[in-house]
Short mmCIF file of C-alpha atoms in Angstrom, two decimals:
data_model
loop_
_atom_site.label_atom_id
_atom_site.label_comp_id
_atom_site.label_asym_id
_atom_site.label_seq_id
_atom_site.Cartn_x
_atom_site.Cartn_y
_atom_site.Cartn_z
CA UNK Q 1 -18.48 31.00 1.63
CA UNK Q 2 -14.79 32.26 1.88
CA UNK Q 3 -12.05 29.67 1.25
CA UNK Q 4 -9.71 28.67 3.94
CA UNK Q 5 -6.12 30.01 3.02
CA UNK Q 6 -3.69 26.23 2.68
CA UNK Q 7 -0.13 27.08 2.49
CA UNK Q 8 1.28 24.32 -0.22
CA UNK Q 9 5.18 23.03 0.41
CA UNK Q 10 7.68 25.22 -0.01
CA UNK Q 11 9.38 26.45 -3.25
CA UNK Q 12 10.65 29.66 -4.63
CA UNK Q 13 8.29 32.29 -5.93
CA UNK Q 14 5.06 29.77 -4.82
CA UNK Q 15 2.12 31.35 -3.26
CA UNK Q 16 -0.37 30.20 -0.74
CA UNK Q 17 -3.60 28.81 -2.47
CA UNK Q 18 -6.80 28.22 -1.01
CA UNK Q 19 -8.62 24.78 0.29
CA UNK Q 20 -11.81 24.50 -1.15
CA UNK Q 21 -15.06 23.02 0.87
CA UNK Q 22 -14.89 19.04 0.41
CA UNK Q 23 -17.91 17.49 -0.72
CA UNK Q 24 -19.19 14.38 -0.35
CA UNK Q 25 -20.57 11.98 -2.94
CA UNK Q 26 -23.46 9.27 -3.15
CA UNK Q 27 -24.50 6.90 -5.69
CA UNK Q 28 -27.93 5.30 -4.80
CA UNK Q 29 -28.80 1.72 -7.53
CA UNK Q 30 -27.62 2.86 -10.31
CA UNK Q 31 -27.93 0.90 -13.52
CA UNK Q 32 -26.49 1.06 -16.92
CA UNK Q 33 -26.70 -1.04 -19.65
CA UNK Q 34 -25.52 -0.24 -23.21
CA UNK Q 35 -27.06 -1.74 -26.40
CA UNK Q 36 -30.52 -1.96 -24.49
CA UNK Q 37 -33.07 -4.33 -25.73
CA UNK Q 38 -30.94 -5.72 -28.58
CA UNK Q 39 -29.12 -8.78 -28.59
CA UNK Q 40 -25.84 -6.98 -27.75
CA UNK Q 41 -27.00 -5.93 -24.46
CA UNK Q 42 -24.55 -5.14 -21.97
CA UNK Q 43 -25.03 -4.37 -18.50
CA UNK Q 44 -21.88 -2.48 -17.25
CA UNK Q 45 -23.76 -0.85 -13.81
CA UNK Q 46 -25.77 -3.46 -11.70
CA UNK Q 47 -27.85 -1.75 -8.49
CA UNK Q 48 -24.32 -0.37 -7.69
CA UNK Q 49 -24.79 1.83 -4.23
CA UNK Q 50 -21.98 4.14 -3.00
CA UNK Q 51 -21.64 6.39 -0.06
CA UNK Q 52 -18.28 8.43 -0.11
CA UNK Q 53 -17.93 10.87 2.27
CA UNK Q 54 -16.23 14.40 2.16
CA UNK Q 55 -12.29 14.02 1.67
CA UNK Q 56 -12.26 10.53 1.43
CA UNK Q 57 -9.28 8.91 -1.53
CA UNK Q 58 -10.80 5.53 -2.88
CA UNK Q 59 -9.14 3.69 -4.73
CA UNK Q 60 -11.48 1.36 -7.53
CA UNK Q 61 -10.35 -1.78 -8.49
CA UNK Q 62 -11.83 -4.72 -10.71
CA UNK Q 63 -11.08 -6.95 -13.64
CA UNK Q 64 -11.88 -5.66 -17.17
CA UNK Q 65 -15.24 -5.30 -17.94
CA UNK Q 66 -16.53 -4.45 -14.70
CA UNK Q 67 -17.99 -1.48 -14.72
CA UNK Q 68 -14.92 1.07 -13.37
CA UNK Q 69 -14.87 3.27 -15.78
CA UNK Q 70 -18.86 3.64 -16.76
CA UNK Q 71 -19.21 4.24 -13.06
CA UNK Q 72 -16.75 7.55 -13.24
CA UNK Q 73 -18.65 8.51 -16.51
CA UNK Q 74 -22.11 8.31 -15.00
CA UNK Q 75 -20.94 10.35 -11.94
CA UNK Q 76 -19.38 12.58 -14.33
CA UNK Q 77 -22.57 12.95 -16.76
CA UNK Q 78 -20.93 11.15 -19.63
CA UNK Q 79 -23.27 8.50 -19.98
CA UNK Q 80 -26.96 8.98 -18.11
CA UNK Q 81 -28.23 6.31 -15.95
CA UNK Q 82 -30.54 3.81 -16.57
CA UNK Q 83 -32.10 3.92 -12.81
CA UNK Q 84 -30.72 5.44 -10.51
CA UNK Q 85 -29.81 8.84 -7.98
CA UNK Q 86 -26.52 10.59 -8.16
CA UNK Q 87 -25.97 13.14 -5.41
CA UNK Q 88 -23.02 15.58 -4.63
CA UNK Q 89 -22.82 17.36 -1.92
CA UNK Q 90 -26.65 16.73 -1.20
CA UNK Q 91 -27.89 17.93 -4.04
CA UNK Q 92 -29.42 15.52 -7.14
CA UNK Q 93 -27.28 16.02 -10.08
CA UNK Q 94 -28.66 12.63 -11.71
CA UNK Q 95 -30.22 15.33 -14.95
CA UNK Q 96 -27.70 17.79 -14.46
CA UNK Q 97 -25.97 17.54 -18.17
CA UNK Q 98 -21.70 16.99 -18.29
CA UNK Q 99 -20.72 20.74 -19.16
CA UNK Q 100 -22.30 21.80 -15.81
CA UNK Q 101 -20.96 19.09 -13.90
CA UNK Q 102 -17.87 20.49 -14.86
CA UNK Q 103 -17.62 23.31 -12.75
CA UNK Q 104 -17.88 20.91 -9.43
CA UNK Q 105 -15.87 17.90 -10.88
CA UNK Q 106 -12.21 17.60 -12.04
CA UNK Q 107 -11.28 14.18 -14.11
CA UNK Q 108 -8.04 13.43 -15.28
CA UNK Q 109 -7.59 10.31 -17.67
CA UNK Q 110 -5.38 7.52 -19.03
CA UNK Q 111 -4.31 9.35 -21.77
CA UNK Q 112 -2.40 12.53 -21.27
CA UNK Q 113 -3.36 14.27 -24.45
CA UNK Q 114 -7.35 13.93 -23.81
CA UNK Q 115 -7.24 16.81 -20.69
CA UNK Q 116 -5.49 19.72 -22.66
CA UNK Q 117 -5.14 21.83 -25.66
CA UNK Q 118 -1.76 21.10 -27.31
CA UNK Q 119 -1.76 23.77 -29.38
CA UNK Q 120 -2.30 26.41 -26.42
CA UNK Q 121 0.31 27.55 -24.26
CA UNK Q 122 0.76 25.61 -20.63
CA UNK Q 123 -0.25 29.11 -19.10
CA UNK Q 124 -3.18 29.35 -21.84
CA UNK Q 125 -4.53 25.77 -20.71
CA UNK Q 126 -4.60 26.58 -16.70
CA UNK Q 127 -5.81 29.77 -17.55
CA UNK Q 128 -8.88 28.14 -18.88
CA UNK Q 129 -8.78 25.61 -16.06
CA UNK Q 130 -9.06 28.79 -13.38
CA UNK Q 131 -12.18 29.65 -15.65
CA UNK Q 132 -14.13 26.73 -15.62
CA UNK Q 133 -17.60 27.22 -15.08
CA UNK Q 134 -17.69 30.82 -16.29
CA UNK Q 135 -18.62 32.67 -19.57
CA UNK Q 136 -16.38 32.50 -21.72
CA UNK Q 137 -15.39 35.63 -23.44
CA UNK Q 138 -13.04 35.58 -26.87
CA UNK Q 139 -9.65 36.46 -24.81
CA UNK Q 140 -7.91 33.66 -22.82
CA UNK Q 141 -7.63 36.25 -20.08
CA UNK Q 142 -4.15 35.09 -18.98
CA UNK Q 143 -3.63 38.52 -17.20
CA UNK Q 144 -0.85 39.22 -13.96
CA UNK Q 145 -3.23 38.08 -11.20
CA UNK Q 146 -3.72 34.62 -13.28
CA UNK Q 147 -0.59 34.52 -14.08
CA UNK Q 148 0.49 34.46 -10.08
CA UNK Q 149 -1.29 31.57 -9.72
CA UNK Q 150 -0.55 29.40 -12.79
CA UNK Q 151 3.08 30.50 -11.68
CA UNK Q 152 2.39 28.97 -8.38
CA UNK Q 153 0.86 25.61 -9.56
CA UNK Q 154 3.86 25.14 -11.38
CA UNK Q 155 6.10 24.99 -9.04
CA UNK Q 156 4.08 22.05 -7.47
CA UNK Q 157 5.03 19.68 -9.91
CA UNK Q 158 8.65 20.17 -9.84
CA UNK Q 159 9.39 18.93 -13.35
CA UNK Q 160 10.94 23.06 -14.49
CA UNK Q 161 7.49 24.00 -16.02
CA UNK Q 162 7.47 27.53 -13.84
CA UNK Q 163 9.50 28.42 -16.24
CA UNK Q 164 8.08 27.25 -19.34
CA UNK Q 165 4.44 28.71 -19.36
CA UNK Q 166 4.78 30.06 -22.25
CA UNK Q 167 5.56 26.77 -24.17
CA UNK Q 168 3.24 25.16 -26.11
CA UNK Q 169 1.67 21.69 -24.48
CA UNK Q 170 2.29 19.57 -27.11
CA UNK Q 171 6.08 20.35 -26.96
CA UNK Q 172 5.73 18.53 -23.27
CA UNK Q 173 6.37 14.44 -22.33
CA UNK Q 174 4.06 12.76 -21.75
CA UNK Q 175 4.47 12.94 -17.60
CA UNK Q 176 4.39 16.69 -17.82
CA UNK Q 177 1.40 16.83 -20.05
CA UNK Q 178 -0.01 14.31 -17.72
CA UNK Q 179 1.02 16.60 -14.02
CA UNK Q 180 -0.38 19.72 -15.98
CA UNK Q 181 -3.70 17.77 -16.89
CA UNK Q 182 -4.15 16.99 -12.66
CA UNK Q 183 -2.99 21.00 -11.90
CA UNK Q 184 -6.25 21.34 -14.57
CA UNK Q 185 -8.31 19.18 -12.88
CA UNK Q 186 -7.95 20.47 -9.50
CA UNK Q 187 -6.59 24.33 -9.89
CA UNK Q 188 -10.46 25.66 -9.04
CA UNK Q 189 -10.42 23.28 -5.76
CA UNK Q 190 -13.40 20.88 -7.57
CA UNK Q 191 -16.06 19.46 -4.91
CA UNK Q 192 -14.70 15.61 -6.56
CA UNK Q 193 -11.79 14.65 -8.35
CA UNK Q 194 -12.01 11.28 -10.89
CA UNK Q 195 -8.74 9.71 -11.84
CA UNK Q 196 -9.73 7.30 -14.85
CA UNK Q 197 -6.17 4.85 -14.76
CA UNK Q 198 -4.12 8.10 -14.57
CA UNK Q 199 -0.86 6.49 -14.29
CA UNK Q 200 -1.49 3.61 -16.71
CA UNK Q 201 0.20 4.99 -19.87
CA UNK Q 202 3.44 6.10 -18.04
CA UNK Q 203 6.81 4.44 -17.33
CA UNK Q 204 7.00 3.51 -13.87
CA UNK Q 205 9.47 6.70 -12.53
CA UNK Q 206 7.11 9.03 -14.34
CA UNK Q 207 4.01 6.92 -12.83
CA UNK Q 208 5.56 7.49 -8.80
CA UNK Q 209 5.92 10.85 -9.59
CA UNK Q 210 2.40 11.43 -10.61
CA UNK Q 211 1.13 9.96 -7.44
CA UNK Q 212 3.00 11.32 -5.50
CA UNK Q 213 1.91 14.87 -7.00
CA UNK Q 214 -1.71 13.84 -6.65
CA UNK Q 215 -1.10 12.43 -3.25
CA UNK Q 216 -0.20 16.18 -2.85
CA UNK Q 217 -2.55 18.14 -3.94
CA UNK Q 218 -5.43 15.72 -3.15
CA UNK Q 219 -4.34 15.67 0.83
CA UNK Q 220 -3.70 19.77 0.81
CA UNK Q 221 -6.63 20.38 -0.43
CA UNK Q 222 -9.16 17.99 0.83
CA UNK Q 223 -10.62 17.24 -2.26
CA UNK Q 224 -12.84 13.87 -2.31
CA UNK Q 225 -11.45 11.29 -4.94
CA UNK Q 226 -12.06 8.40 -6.71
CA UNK Q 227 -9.15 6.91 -8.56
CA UNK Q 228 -9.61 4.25 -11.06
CA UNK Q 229 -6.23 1.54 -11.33
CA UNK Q 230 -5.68 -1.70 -12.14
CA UNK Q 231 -2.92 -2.23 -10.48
CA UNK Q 232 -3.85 -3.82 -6.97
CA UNK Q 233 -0.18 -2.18 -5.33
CA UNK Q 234 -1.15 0.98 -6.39
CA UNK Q 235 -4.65 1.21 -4.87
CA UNK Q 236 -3.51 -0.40 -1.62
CA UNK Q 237 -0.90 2.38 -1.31
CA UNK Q 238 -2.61 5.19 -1.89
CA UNK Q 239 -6.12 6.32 -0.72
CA UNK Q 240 -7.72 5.50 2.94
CA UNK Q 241 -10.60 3.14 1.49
CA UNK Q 242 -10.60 0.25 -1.52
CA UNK Q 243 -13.69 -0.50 -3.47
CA UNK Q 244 -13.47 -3.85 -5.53
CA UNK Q 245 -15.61 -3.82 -8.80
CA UNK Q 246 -16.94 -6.97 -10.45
CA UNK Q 247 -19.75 -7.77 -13.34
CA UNK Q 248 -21.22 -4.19 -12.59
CA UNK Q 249 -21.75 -4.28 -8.67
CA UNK Q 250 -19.63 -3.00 -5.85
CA UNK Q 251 -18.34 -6.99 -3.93
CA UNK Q 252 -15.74 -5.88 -1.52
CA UNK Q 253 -15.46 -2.22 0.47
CA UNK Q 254 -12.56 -1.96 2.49
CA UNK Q 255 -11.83 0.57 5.07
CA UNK Q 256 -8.77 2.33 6.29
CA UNK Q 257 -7.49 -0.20 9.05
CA UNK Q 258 -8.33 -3.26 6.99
CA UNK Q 259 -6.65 -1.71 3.77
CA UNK Q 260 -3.48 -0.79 5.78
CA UNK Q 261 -2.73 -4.73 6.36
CA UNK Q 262 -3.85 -5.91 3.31
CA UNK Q 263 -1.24 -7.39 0.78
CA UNK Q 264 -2.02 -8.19 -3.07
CA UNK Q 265 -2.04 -12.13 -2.54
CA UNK Q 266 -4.79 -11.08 0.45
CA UNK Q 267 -6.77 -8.60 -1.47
CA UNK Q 268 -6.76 -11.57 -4.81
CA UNK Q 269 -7.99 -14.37 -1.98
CA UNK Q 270 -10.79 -11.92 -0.76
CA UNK Q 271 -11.84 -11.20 -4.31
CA UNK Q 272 -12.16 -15.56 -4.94
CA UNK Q 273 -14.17 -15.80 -1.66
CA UNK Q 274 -16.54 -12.84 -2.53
CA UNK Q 275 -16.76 -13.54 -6.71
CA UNK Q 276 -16.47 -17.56 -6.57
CA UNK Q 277 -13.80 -17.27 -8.88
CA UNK Q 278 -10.06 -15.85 -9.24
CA UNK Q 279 -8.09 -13.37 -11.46
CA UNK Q 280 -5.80 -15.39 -13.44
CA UNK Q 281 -5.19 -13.35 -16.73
CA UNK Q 282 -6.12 -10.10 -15.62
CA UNK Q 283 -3.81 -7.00 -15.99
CA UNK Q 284 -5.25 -6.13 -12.23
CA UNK Q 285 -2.56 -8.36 -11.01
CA UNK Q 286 0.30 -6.11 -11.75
CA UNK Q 287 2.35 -4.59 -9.11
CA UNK Q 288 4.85 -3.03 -10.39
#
């Protein structure tokens, strides 16, 4: 299937890059419990059912403890399900093992050291980005064609790293290591993108201009998302559907017209009337 050709926002020696086909995702009861059959049982995945179709942004929300995060690692293959059907783009990938899952599913996380080599070169890392999924050979192959379009990812992120790909990652900040670990993520146009609290480890200016980045690339490319936050501002402003999280199930699924006039004090009150109870001490009441 040949790619359709998506001309990114200007900026001086970019290129054009290509959309990749957006692919839908579908979680039929899945169940996960860790510590099984001991007296240190928990169940972090409760008959959770989710339909998400291609190029939708939803953002996950939920107190701590509710299964946000074990949800993104069963999708991804981390952790295999109990019970349970995972589907991309039709096809079953519930057995499919992590490494393959791979090569259809970017995943950026909290902390910005976990998706990159810090002793490689920025150019060495997205070189092995723009590889993933193929045999691997002993060179990092980071030849002119490549070398285009690292150059031109780059220049997305608009923090001067066009013209630092030679410089080691661990010589970055943390906001740079963190934009280079998205441009990783999402350089081979994945069929779903997982953000695992993305933001969460960065000062607020840093933060915005991550999101904004992913907002970006996420929109130009059509890729389907799922974005993990606590922060209830943050997932109200960014995606076009909210799912709410609580004690392992899906309890609230809000669509695009009812997220656009919902405010945090609203989106708290409909978690109480759903749950029975309220979030008091809860970090997923910061907005800011």
């Amino acid at each position: 299937m040949s790619a359709e050709a998506t001309t990114l926002p200007s900026h001086d020696s970019c290129v054009a890059v290509s959309r990749g086909p957006a692919v839908g995702l579908e979680c039929r009861d899945i169940h996960k419990t860790f510590f099984a059959r001991t007296a240190f049982a928990i169940q972090a995945l409760s008959g959770v059912n989710l339909s998400v179709k291609p190029g939708d942004f939803i953002s996950i929300i939920g107190s701590n403890g509710a299964g946000k995060s074990t949800l993104l690692n069963v999708i991804a293959g981390t952790f295999p399900v109990d019970r349970g059907t995972v589907l991309l783009g039709g096809e079953d990938i519930t057995h499919v093992p992590e490494y393959r899952r791979a090569r259809d599913i970017g995943r950026v996380f909290q902390d910005p050291r976990a998706g990159t080599a810090p002793s490689l070169t920025i150019e060495e890392n997205l070189s092995m980005a723009l590889r993933r999924g193929r045999r691997r050979g002993l060179s990092l192959g980071v030849n002119a064609s490549r070398r285009q379009i690292i150059r031109a990812e780059l220049c997305l992120v608009e923090m001067g790293l066009e013209d630092r790909a030679k410089t080691q990652v661990s010589k970055l900040s943390g906001g740079q290591r963190q934009a280079l670990s998205l441009l990783m993520a999402t350089i081979t146009k994945p069929s779903l993108l997982l953000l695992d609290e993305h933001t969460a480890a960065l000062d607020p200016k840093v933060a915005a201009t991550i999101m904004g980045l992913t907002d970006m690339i996420v929109t130009e490319r059509g890729l389907t998302t799922l974005m993990v936050t606590h922060n209830m501002e943050l997932a109200l402003q960014h995606g076009n559907r909210l799912i709410m999280m609580h004690a392992g199930r899906i309890i609230l699924d809000v669509g695009p017209e009812e997220k656009h006039e919902l405010t945090v004090p609203g989106l708290v009150q409909k978690f109480h009337e759903v749950a029975g109870k309220a979030f008091v001490t809860d970090r997923v009441l910061l907005a800011d």
